[in-house]
mmCIF file of C-alpha atoms in Angstrom:
data_model
loop_
_atom_site.group_PDB
_atom_site.id
_atom_site.type_symbol
_atom_site.label_atom_id
_atom_site.label_comp_id
_atom_site.label_asym_id
_atom_site.label_seq_id
_atom_site.Cartn_x
_atom_site.Cartn_y
_atom_site.Cartn_z
ATOM 1 C CA MET A 1 -10.529 -16.406 3.809
ATOM 2 C CA PRO A 2 -11.165 -13.836 1.070
ATOM 3 C CA ASP A 3 -10.008 -14.421 -2.477
ATOM 4 C CA TRP A 4 -6.788 -12.914 -3.766
ATOM 5 C CA ILE A 5 -7.142 -9.875 -6.053
ATOM 6 C CA ARG A 6 -4.927 -9.551 -9.114
ATOM 7 C CA VAL A 7 -3.012 -6.263 -9.002
ATOM 8 C CA CYS A 8 -0.873 -6.442 -12.149
ATOM 9 C CA ALA A 9 2.039 -8.185 -13.795
ATOM 10 C CA THR A 10 5.383 -7.614 -12.087
ATOM 11 C CA SER A 11 6.571 -5.918 -15.300
ATOM 12 C CA GLU A 12 3.860 -3.273 -14.779
ATOM 13 C CA LEU A 13 5.030 -2.359 -11.258
ATOM 14 C CA LEU A 14 8.703 -1.475 -11.349
ATOM 15 C CA PRO A 15 10.814 -0.512 -8.304
ATOM 16 C CA GLY A 16 9.649 2.860 -6.994
ATOM 17 C CA GLU A 17 6.161 2.522 -8.473
ATOM 18 C CA THR A 18 2.731 2.005 -6.937
ATOM 19 C CA LYS A 19 -0.608 0.699 -8.115
ATOM 20 C CA VAL A 20 -4.084 0.755 -6.574
ATOM 21 C CA ALA A 21 -6.246 -2.373 -6.566
ATOM 22 C CA TRP A 22 -9.719 -2.803 -5.112
ATOM 23 C CA ASP A 23 -10.905 -5.669 -2.944
ATOM 24 C CA GLY A 24 -14.628 -4.955 -2.873
ATOM 25 C CA ASP A 25 -14.930 -1.487 -1.299
ATOM 26 C CA THR A 26 -11.362 -1.517 0.049
ATOM 27 C CA PRO A 27 -8.739 0.418 -1.921
ATOM 28 C CA ILE A 28 -5.326 -1.239 -1.583
ATOM 29 C CA LEU A 29 -2.141 0.609 -2.490
ATOM 30 C CA VAL A 30 0.611 -1.765 -3.618
ATOM 31 C CA PHE A 31 4.252 -0.648 -3.593
ATOM 32 C CA ASN A 32 7.359 -2.009 -5.261
ATOM 33 C CA TYR A 33 10.102 -1.099 -2.823
ATOM 34 C CA ASP A 34 13.427 -2.208 -4.238
ATOM 35 C CA GLY A 35 11.924 -5.351 -5.757
ATOM 36 C CA ASP A 36 9.836 -6.279 -2.715
ATOM 37 C CA TYR A 37 6.072 -5.772 -2.765
ATOM 38 C CA TYR A 38 4.003 -4.313 0.065
ATOM 39 C CA ALA A 39 0.336 -3.385 0.359
ATOM 40 C CA LEU A 40 -1.435 -0.869 2.585
ATOM 41 C CA GLU A 41 -4.982 0.365 2.723
ATOM 42 C CA ASP A 42 -5.174 3.448 0.510
ATOM 43 C CA ARG A 43 -6.518 5.576 3.376
ATOM 44 C CA CYS A 44 -4.638 7.816 5.773
ATOM 45 C CA SER A 45 -5.281 6.791 9.375
ATOM 46 C CA HIS A 46 -5.456 10.425 10.478
ATOM 47 C CA GLU A 47 -8.176 11.485 8.097
ATOM 48 C CA ASP A 48 -9.929 9.350 5.496
ATOM 49 C CA PHE A 49 -7.888 10.507 2.494
ATOM 50 C CA GLU A 50 -6.232 8.473 -0.249
ATOM 51 C CA LEU A 51 -2.524 7.897 0.298
ATOM 52 C CA SER A 52 -2.039 7.162 -3.399
ATOM 53 C CA SER A 53 -2.318 10.880 -4.162
ATOM 54 C CA GLY A 54 0.866 11.514 -2.144
ATOM 55 C CA PRO A 55 4.515 10.910 -2.973
ATOM 56 C CA PHE A 56 6.123 7.504 -2.476
ATOM 57 C CA ASP A 57 9.742 7.920 -1.387
ATOM 58 C CA ALA A 58 11.322 4.786 -2.823
ATOM 59 C CA GLU A 59 14.603 5.423 -0.987
ATOM 60 C CA GLU A 60 13.058 5.815 2.475
ATOM 61 C CA ALA A 61 10.163 3.346 1.959
ATOM 62 C CA THR A 62 7.582 5.978 2.953
ATOM 63 C CA ILE A 63 4.333 7.330 1.591
ATOM 64 C CA GLU A 64 3.188 10.821 2.519
ATOM 65 C CA CYS A 65 -0.417 11.924 2.840
ATOM 66 C CA VAL A 66 -0.768 15.186 0.927
ATOM 67 C CA LEU A 67 -3.592 16.371 3.166
ATOM 68 C CA HIS A 68 -1.580 17.004 6.359
ATOM 69 C CA GLY A 69 1.902 15.598 5.709
ATOM 70 C CA SER A 70 1.774 12.396 7.754
ATOM 71 C CA LYS A 71 4.208 9.757 6.558
ATOM 72 C CA PHE A 72 3.858 5.996 6.823
ATOM 73 C CA ASP A 73 6.353 3.165 6.436
ATOM 74 C CA VAL A 74 5.176 1.145 3.421
ATOM 75 C CA ARG A 75 6.670 -2.066 4.854
ATOM 76 C CA ASP A 76 4.468 -2.219 7.953
ATOM 77 C CA GLY A 77 2.038 0.720 7.781
ATOM 78 C CA ARG A 78 3.264 2.445 10.950
ATOM 79 C CA ALA A 79 2.780 6.184 11.259
ATOM 80 C CA LEU A 80 6.085 8.059 11.328
ATOM 81 C CA ASN A 81 4.936 11.558 12.298
ATOM 82 C CA ALA A 82 1.978 13.606 13.481
ATOM 83 C CA PRO A 83 -0.802 14.283 12.919
ATOM 84 C CA ALA A 84 -1.214 10.544 12.270
ATOM 85 C CA TYR A 85 -0.537 8.250 15.223
ATOM 86 C CA ALA A 86 -2.343 5.057 14.204
ATOM 87 C CA PRO A 87 -0.911 2.716 11.587
ATOM 88 C CA VAL A 88 -2.480 2.085 8.198
ATOM 89 C CA ALA A 89 -3.850 -1.432 7.625
ATOM 90 C CA LYS A 90 -1.269 -3.711 6.005
ATOM 91 C CA PHE A 91 -2.307 -6.480 3.642
ATOM 92 C CA PRO A 92 -0.553 -9.615 2.376
ATOM 93 C CA VAL A 93 1.080 -9.685 -1.044
ATOM 94 C CA ARG A 94 2.118 -12.671 -3.073
ATOM 95 C CA VAL A 95 3.872 -12.939 -6.415
ATOM 96 C CA GLU A 96 3.088 -15.966 -8.510
ATOM 97 C CA ASP A 97 4.010 -16.613 -12.151
ATOM 98 C CA GLY A 98 4.939 -12.956 -12.680
ATOM 99 C CA VAL A 99 1.687 -11.609 -11.239
ATOM 100 C CA VAL A 100 1.250 -9.516 -8.067
ATOM 101 C CA TRP A 101 -1.731 -10.445 -5.857
ATOM 102 C CA THR A 102 -3.167 -8.963 -2.653
ATOM 103 C CA ARG A 103 -6.312 -9.110 -0.543
ATOM 104 C CA ASP A 104 -8.073 -7.524 2.390
ATOM 105 C CA ASP A 105 -7.564 -10.270 4.945
ATOM 106 C CA ARG A 106 -9.348 -8.551 7.833
ATOM 107 C CA GLY A 107 -12.250 -10.939 7.519
#
């Protein structure tokens, strides 16, 4: 199992904010949605473009790809509208001693 990657202290990722961490060559976008933390691959499933450049709607728990307007649910990575149909990879998150951790657990 891959090692956990330190994202940041919980005080550095307030509700409604995001932060990108890297696990090797994999960019991981971490969200604080109402005090809960979620992590998705920072790549739109429709076209290889960084989701972190788009707006995070902290009320709807969605991230929008600025390239073509596809939205994804940050809690599970599912695509919510065309042109994206495939989900974005979701990664585990843990919070320990005030620190947010994630990892690419795909093997």
